[in-house]
PDB file of C-alpha atoms in Angstrom:
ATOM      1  CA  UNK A   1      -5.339  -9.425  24.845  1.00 38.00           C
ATOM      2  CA  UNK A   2      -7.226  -6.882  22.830  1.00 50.00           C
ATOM      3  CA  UNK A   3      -7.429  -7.079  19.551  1.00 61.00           C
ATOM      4  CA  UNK A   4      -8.060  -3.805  18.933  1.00 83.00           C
ATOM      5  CA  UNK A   5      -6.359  -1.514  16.291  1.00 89.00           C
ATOM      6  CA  UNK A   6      -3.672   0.455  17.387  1.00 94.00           C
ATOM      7  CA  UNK A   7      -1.587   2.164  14.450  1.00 97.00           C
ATOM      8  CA  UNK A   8      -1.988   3.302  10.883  1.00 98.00           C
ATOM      9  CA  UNK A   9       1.276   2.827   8.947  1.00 99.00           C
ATOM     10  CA  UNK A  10       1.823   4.358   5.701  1.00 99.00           C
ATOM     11  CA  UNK A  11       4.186   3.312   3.262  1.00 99.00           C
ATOM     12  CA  UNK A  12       4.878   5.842   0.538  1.00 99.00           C
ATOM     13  CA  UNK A  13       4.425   5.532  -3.659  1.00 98.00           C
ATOM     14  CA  UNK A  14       7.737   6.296  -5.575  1.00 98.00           C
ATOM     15  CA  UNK A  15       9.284   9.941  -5.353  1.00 98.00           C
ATOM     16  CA  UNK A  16       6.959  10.602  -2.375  1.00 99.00           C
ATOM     17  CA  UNK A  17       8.325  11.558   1.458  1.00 99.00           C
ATOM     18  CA  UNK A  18       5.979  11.904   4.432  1.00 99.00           C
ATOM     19  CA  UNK A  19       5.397  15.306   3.738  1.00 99.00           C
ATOM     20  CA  UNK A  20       3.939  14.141   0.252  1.00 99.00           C
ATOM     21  CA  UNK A  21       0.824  12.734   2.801  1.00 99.00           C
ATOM     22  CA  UNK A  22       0.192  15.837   4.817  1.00 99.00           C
ATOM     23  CA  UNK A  23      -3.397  16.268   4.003  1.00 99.00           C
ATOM     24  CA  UNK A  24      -4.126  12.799   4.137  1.00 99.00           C
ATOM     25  CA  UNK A  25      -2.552  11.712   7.589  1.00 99.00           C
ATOM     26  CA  UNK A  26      -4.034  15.277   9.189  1.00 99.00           C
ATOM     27  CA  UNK A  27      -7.223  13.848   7.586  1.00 98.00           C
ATOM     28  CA  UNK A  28      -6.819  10.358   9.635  1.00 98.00           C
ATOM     29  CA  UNK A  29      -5.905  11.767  12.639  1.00 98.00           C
ATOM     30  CA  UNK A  30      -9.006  14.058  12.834  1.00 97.00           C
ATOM     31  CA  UNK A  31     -10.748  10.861  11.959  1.00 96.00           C
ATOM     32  CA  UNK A  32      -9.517   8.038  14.065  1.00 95.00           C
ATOM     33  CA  UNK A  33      -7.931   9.743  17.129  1.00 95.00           C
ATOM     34  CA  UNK A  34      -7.154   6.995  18.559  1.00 93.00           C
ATOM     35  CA  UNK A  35      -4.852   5.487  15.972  1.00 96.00           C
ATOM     36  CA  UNK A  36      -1.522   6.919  15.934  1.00 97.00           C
ATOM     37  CA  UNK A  37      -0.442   7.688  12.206  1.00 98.00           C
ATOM     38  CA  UNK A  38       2.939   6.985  11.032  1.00 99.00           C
ATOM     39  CA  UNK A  39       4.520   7.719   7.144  1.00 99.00           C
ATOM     40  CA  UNK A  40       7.689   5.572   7.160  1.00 99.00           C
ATOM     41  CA  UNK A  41      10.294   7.559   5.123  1.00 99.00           C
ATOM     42  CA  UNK A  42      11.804   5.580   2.191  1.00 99.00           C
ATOM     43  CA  UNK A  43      15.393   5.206   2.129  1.00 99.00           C
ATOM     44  CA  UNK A  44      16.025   5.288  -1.805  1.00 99.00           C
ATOM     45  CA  UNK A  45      13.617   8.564  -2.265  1.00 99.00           C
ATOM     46  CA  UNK A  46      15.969  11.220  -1.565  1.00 98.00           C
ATOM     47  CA  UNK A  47      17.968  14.382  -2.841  1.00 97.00           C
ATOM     48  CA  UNK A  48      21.050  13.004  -2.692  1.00 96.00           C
ATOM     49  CA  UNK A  49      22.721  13.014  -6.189  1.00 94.00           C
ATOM     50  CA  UNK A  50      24.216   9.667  -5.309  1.00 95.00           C
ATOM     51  CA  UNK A  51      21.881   7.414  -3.699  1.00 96.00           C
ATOM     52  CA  UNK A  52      23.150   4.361  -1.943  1.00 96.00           C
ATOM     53  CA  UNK A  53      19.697   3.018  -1.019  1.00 98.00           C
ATOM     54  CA  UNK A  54      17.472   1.070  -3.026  1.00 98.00           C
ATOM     55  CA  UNK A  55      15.084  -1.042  -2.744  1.00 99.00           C
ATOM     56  CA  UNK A  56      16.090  -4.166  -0.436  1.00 99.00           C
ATOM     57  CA  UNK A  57      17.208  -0.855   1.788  1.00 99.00           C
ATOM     58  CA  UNK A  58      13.896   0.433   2.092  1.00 99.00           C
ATOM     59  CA  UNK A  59      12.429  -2.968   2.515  1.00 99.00           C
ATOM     60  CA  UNK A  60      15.031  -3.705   5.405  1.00 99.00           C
ATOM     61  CA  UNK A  61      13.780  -0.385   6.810  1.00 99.00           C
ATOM     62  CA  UNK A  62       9.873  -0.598   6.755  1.00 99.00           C
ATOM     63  CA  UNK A  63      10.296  -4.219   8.208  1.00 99.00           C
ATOM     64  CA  UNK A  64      12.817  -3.119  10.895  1.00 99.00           C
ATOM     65  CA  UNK A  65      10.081  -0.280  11.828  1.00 99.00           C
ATOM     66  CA  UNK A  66       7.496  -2.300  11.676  1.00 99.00           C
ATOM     67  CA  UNK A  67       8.508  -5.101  13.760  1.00 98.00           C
ATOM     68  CA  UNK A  68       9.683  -2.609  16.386  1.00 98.00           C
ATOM     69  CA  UNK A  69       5.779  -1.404  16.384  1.00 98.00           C
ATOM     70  CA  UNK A  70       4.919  -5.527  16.654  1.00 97.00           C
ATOM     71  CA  UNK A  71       7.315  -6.511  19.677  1.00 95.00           C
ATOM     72  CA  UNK A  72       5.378  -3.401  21.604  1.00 95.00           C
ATOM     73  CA  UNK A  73       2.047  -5.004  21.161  1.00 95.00           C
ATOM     74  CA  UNK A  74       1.237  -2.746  18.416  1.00 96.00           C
ATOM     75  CA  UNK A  75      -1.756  -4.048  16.097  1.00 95.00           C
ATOM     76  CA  UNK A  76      -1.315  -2.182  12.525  1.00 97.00           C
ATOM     77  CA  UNK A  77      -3.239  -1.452   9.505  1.00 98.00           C
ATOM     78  CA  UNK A  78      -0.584  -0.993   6.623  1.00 99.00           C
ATOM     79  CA  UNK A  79      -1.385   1.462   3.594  1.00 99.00           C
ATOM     80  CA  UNK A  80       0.693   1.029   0.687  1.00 99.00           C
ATOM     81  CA  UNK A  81       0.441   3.581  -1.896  1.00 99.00           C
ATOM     82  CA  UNK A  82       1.955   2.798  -5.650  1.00 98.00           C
ATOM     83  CA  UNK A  83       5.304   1.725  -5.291  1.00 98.00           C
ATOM     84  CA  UNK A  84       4.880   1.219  -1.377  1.00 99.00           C
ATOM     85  CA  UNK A  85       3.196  -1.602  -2.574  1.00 99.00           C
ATOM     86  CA  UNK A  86       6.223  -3.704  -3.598  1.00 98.00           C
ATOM     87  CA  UNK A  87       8.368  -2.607  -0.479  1.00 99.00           C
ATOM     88  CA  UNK A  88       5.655  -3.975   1.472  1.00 99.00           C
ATOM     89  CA  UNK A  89       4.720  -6.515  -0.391  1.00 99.00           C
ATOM     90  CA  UNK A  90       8.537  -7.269   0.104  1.00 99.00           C
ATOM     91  CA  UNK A  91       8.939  -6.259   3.593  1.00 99.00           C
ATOM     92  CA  UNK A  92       6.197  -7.238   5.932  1.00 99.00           C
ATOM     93  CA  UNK A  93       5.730 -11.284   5.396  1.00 97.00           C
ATOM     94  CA  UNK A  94       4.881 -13.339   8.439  1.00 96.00           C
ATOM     95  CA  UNK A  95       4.223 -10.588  10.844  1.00 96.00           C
ATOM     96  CA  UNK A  96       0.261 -10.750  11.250  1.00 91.00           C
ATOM     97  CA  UNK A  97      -0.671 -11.855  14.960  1.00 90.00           C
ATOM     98  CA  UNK A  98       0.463 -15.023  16.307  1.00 78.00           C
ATOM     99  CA  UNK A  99      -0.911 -16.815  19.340  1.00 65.00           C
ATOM    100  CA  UNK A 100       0.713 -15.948  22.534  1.00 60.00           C
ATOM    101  CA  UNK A 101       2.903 -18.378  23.763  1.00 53.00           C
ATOM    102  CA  UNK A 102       2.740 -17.392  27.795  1.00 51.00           C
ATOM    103  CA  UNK A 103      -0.605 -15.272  29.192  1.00 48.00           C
ATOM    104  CA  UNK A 104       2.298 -12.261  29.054  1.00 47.00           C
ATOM    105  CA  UNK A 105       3.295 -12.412  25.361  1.00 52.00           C
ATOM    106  CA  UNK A 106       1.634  -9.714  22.718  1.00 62.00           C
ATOM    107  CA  UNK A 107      -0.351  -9.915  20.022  1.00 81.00           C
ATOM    108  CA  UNK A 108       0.677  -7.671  18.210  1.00 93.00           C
ATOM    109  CA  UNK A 109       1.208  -7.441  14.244  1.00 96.00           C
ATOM    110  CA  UNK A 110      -0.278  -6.899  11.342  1.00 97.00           C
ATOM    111  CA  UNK A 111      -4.310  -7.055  10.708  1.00 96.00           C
ATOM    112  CA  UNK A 112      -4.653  -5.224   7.405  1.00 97.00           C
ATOM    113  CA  UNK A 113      -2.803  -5.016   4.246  1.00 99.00           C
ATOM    114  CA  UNK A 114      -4.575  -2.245   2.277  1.00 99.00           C
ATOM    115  CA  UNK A 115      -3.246  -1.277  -1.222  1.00 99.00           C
ATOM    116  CA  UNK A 116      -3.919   1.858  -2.884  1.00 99.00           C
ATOM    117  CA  UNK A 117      -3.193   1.786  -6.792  1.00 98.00           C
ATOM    118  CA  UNK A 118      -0.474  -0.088  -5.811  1.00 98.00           C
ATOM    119  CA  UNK A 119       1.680  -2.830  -6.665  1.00 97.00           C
ATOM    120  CA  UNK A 120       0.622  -6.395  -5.645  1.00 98.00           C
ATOM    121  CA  UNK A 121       2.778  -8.857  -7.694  1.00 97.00           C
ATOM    122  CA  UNK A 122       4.436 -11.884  -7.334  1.00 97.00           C
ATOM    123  CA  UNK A 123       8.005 -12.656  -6.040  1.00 97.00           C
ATOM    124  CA  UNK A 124      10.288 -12.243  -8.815  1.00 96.00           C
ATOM    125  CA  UNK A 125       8.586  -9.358 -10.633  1.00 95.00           C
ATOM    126  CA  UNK A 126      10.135  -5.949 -11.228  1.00 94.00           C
ATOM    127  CA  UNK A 127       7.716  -3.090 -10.059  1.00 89.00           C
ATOM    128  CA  UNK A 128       8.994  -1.543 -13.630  1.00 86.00           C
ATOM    129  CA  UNK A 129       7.876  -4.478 -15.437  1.00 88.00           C
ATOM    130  CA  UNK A 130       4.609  -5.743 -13.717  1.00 90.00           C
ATOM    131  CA  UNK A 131       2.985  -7.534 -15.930  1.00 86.00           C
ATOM    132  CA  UNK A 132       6.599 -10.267 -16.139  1.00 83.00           C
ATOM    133  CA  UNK A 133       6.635 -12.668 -19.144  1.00 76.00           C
ATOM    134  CA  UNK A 134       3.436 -12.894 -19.713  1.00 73.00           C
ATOM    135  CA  UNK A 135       3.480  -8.912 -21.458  1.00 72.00           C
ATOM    136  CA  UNK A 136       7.252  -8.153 -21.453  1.00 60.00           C
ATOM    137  CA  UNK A 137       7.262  -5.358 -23.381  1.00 58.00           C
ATOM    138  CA  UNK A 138       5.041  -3.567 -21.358  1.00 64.00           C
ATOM    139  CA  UNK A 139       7.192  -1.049 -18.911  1.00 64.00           C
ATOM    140  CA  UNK A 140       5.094   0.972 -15.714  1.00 73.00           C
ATOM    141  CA  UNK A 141       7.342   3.889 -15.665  1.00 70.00           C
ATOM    142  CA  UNK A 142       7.861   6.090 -19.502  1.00 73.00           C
ATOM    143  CA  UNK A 143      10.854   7.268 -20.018  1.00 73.00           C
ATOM    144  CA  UNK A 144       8.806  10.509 -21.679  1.00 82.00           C
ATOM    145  CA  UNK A 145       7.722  11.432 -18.212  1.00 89.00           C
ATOM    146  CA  UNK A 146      11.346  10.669 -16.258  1.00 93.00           C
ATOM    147  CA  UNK A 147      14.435  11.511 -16.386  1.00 94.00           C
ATOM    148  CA  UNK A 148      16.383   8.325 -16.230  1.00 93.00           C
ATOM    149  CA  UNK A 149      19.597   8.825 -14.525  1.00 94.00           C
ATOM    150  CA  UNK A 150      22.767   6.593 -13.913  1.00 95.00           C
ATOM    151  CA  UNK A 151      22.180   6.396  -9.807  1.00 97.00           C
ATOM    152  CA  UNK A 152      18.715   8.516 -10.195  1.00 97.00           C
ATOM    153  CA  UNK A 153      15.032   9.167 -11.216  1.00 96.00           C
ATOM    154  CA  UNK A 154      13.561  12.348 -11.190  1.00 97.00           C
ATOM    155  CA  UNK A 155       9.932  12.610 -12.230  1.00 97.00           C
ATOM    156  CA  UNK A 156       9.600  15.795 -14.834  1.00 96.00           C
ATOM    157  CA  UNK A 157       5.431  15.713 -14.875  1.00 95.00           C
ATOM    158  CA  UNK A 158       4.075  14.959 -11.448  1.00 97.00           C
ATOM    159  CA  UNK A 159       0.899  16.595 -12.090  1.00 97.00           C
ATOM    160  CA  UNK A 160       0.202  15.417 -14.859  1.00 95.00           C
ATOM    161  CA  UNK A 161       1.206  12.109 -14.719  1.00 95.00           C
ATOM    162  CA  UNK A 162      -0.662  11.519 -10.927  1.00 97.00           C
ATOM    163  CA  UNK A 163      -3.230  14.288 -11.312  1.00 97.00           C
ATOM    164  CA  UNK A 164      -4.423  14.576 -14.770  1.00 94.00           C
ATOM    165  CA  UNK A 165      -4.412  17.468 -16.851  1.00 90.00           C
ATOM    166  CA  UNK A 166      -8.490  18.645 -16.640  1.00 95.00           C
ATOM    167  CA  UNK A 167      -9.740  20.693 -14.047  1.00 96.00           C
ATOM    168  CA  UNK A 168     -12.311  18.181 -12.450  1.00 97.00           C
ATOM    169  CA  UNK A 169      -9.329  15.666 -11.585  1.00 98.00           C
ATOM    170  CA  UNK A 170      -8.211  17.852  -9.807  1.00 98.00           C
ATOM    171  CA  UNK A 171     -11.188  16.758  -7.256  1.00 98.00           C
ATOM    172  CA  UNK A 172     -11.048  18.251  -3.823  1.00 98.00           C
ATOM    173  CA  UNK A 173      -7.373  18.983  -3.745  1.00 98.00           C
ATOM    174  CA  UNK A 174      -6.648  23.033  -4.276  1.00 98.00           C
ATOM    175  CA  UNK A 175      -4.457  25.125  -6.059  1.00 98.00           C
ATOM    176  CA  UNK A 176      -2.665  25.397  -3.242  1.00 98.00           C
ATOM    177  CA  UNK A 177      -2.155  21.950  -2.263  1.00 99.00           C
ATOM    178  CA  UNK A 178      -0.939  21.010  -5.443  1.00 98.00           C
ATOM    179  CA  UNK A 179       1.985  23.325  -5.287  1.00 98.00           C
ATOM    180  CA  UNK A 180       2.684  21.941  -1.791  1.00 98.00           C
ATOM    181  CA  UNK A 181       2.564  18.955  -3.128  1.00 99.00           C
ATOM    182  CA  UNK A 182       4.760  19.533  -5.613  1.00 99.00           C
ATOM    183  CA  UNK A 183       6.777  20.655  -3.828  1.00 98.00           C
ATOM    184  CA  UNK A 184       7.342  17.390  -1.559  1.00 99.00           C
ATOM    185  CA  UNK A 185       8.451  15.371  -4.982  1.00 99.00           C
ATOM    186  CA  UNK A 186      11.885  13.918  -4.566  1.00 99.00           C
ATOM    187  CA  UNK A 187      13.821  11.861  -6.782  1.00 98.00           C
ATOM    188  CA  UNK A 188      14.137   7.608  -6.300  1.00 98.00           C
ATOM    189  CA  UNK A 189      17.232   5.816  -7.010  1.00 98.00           C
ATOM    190  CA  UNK A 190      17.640   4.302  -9.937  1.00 96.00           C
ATOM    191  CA  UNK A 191      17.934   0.883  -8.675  1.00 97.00           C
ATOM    192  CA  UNK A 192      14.633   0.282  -7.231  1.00 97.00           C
ATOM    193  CA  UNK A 193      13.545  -0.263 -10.695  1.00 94.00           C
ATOM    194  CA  UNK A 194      15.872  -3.401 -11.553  1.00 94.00           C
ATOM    195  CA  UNK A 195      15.192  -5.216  -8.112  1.00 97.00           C
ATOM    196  CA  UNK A 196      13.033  -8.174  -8.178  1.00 97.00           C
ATOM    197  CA  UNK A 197      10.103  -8.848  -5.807  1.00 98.00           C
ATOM    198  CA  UNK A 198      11.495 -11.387  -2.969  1.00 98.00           C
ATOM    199  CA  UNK A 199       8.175 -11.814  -0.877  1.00 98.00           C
ATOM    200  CA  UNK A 200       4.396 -11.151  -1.076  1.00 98.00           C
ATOM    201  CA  UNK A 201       3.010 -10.628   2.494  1.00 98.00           C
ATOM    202  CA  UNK A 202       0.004 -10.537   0.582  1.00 98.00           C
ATOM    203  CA  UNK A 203      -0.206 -14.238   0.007  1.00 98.00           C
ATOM    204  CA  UNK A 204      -1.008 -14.771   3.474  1.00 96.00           C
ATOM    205  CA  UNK A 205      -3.855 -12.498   3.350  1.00 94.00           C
ATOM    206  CA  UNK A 206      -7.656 -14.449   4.563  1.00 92.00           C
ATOM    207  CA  UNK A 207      -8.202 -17.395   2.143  1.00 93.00           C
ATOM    208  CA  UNK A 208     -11.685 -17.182   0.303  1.00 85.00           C
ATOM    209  CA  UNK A 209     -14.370 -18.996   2.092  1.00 73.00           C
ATOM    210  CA  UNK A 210     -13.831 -23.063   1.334  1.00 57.00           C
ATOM    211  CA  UNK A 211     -16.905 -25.047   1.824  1.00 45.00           C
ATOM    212  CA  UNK A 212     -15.509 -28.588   3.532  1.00 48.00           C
ATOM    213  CA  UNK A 213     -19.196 -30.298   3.936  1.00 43.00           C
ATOM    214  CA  UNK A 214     -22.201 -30.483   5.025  1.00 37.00           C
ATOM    215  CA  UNK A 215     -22.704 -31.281   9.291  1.00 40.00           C
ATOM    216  CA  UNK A 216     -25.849 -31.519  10.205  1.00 40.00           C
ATOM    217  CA  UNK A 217     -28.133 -29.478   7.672  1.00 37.00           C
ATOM    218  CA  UNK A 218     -25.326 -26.962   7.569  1.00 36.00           C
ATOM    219  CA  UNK A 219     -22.246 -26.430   5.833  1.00 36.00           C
ATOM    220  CA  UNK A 220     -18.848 -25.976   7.533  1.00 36.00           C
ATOM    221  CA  UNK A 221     -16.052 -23.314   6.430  1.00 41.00           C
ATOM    222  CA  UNK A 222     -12.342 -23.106   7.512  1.00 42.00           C
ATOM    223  CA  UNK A 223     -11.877 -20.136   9.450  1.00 43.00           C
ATOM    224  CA  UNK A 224      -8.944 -17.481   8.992  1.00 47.00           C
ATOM    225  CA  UNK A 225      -7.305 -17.331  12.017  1.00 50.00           C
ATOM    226  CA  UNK A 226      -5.082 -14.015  12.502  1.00 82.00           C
ATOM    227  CA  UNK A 227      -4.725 -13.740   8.731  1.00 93.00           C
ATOM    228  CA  UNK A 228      -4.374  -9.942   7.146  1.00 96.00           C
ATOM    229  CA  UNK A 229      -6.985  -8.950   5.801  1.00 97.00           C
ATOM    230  CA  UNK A 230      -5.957  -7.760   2.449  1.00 98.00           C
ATOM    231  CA  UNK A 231      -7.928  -4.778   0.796  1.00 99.00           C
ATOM    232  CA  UNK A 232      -7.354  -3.356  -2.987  1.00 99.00           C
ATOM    233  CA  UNK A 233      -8.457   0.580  -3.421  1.00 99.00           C
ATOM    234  CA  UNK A 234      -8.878   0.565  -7.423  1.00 99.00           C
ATOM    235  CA  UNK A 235      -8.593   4.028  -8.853  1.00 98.00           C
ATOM    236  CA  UNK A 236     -10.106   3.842 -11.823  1.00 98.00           C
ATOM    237  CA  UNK A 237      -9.000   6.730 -13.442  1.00 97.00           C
ATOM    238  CA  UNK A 238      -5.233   6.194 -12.928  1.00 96.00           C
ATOM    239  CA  UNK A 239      -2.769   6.113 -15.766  1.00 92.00           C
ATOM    240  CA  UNK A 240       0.498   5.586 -13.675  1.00 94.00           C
ATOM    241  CA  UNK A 241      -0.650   2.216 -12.674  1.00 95.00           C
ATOM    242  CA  UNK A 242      -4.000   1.532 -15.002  1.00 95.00           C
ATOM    243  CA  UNK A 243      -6.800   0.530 -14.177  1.00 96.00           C
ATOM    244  CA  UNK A 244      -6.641  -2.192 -16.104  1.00 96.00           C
ATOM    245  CA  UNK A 245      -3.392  -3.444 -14.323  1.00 96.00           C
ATOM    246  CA  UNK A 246      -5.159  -2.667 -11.121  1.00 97.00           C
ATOM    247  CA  UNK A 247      -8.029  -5.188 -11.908  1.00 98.00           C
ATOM    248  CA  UNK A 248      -5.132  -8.260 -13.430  1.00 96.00           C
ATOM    249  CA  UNK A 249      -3.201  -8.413 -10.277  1.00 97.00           C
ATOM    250  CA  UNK A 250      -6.504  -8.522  -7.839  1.00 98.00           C
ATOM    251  CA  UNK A 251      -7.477 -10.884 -10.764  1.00 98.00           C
ATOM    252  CA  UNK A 252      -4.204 -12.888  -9.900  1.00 97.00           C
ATOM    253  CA  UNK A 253      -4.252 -13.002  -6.359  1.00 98.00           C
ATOM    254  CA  UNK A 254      -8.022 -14.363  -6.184  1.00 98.00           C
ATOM    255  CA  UNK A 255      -7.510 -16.928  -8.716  1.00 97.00           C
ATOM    256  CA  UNK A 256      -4.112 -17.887  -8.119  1.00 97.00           C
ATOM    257  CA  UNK A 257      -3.558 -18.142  -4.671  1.00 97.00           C
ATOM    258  CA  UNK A 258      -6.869 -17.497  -3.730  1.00 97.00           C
ATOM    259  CA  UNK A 259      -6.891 -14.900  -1.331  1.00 98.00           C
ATOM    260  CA  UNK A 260      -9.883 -12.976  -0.635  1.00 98.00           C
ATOM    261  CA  UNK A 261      -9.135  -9.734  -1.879  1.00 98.00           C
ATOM    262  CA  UNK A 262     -11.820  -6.975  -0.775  1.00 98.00           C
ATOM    263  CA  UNK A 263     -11.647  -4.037  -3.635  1.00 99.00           C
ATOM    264  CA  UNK A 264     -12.923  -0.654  -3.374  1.00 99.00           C
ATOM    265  CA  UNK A 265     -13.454   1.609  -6.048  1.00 99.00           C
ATOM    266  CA  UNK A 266     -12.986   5.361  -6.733  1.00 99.00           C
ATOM    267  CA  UNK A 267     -13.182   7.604  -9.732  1.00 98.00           C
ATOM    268  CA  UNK A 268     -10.064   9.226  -8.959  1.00 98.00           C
ATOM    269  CA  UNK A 269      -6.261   9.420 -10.861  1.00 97.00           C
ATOM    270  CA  UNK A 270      -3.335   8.114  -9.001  1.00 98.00           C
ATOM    271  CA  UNK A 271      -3.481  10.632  -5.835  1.00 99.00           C
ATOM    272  CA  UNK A 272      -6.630   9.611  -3.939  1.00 99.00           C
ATOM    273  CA  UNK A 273      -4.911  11.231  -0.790  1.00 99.00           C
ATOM    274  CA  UNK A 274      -4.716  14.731  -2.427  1.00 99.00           C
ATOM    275  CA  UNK A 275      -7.442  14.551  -4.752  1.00 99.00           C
ATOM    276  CA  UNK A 276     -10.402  12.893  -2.639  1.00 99.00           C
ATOM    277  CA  UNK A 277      -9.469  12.531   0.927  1.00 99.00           C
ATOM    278  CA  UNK A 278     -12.501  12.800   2.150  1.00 98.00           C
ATOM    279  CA  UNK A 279     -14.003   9.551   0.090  1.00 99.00           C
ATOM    280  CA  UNK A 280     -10.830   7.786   0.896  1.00 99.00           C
ATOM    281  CA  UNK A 281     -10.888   8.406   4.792  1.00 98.00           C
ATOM    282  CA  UNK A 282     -14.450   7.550   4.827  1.00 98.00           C
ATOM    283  CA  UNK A 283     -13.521   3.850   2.741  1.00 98.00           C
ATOM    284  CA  UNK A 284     -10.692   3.067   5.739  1.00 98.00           C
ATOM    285  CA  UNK A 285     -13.570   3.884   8.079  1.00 96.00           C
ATOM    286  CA  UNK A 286     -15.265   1.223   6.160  1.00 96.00           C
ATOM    287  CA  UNK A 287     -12.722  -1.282   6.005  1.00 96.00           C
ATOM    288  CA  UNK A 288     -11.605  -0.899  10.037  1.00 95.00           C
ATOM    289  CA  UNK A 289     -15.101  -0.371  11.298  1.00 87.00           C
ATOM    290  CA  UNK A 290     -14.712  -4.030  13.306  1.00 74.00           C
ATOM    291  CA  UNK A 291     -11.646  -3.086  14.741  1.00 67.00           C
ATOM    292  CA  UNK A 292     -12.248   1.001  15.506  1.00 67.00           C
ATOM    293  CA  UNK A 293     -15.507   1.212  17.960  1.00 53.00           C
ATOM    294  CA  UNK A 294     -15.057   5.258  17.729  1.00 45.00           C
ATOM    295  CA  UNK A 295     -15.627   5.517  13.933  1.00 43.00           C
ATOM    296  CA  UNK A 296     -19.327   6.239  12.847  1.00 37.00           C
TER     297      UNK A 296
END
């Protein structure tokens, strides 16, 4: 069977919609047009003034689409931005590529987790509380900056809060794009926000390298298997989830479960996609270079 990729699947950040990614996805198809691109629609991000979804309904949802994908022989790379991180942190556990039972099974699933200032926690964690008992004081989401509804959120600064407020963060991203972008901002129900973490696909990312012995003048490491691989794109310059938050749960992952977490870095505030497309296309070129003989 090949094991070559065959999708990109994006799952969106909090009060985003697939529109939100427009530049970015035209950006990937241009790039890899081989890969079909797909922005999975979140349940709980909607206009509705009474939102019934939340966030076990959007995880239901991204895993129902994404196993659909799978049981077609699909091979996917997953992007999670922000909060997409939890819903597929949540959703997409035990679905990387299995042996085939019979020569006509596929091997399909998932070969990359990649999270872009995103959420990578641990079951039980709120994504509005990341940092758990160890800071619990510390909230992700300032009630300054939202307005905190009975069934809703609505974000009142998205520029500033996911842009910045000087004229070089703006990066790449135009006048005009902003106000499209803008314009694409929904609200997220209020729920997602007091729903703990269930899963983390991410703990069955690749395992860092462990050395069993030497054989013969040469040492011998476990191999990985079918394993994600799981990628962190840091953005240094964010202030809706820090830097510094970015760097603990990498931290966490490596150290506490080990999993060999590859991070990239970019100077950018919590829109990447918008702001610096071009340096963020050219990363996932990086990262899927093995698996996408086209790229260059």
């Amino acid at each position: 069977m090949s094991s070559s990729l065959t999708d990109i699947v994006l799952i969106p950040g909090g009060w985003h919609i697939p529109a939100s990614y427009r530049k970015f996805t035209t950006a990937l198809s241009t790039a890899f047009p081989s890969l079909r691109v797909t922005v999975l629609p979140l349940p709980s991000i909607t206009n509705d003034p009474s939102p019934t979804a939340d966030f076990y309904t959007d995880s239901a949802f991204v895993r129902s689409s994404v196993t659909q994908m799978i049981s077609e022989g699909r091979r996917l790379a997953i992007l999670m931005h922000s909060y997409g991180g939890q819903v597929g942190s949540n959703a997409l556990h035990d679905l990387h590529p299995q042996e085939p039972s019979t020569s006509t099974d596929s091997r399909g699933g998932i070969t990359h987790l990649i999270y872009i200032a995103a959420a990578m926690l641990f079951p039980g964690t709120l994504m509005s509380r990341p940092y758990g008992d160890s800071k619990p004081n510390v909230a992700l989401v300032s009630p300054s900056d939202y307005d905190f509804g009975p069934e809703r959120v609505v974000a009142l600064h998205p520029v500033e809060m996911w842009i910045g407020t000087r004229e070089e963060d703006k990066g790449e991203a135009t006048e005009e794009e902003i106000r499209e972008w803008v314009d694409t901002i929904w609200p997220i129900s209020t729920r997602v926000f007091s729903q703990e973490l269930q899963f983390a696909a991410w703990m069955e990312g690749r395992k860092m390298k462990v050395k069993e012995g030497m054989e013969g003048g040469k040492e011998e490491e476990k191999g990985e298997g079918e394993r994600p691989e799981v990628v962190y794109v840091m953005c240094t310059k964010d202030t809706a989830v820090p830097y510094e938050l970015q760097e603990w749960m990498v931290g966490r992952a490596r150290e506490e479960v080990g999993v060999d977490v590859k991070v990239w870095k970019m100077e950018t505030g919590h829109m990447p996609t918008l702001t610096a497309t071009g340096e963020l296309v050219r990363i996932l070129g990086e990262v899927l270079g093995k698996v996408l003989g086209e790229y260059v």
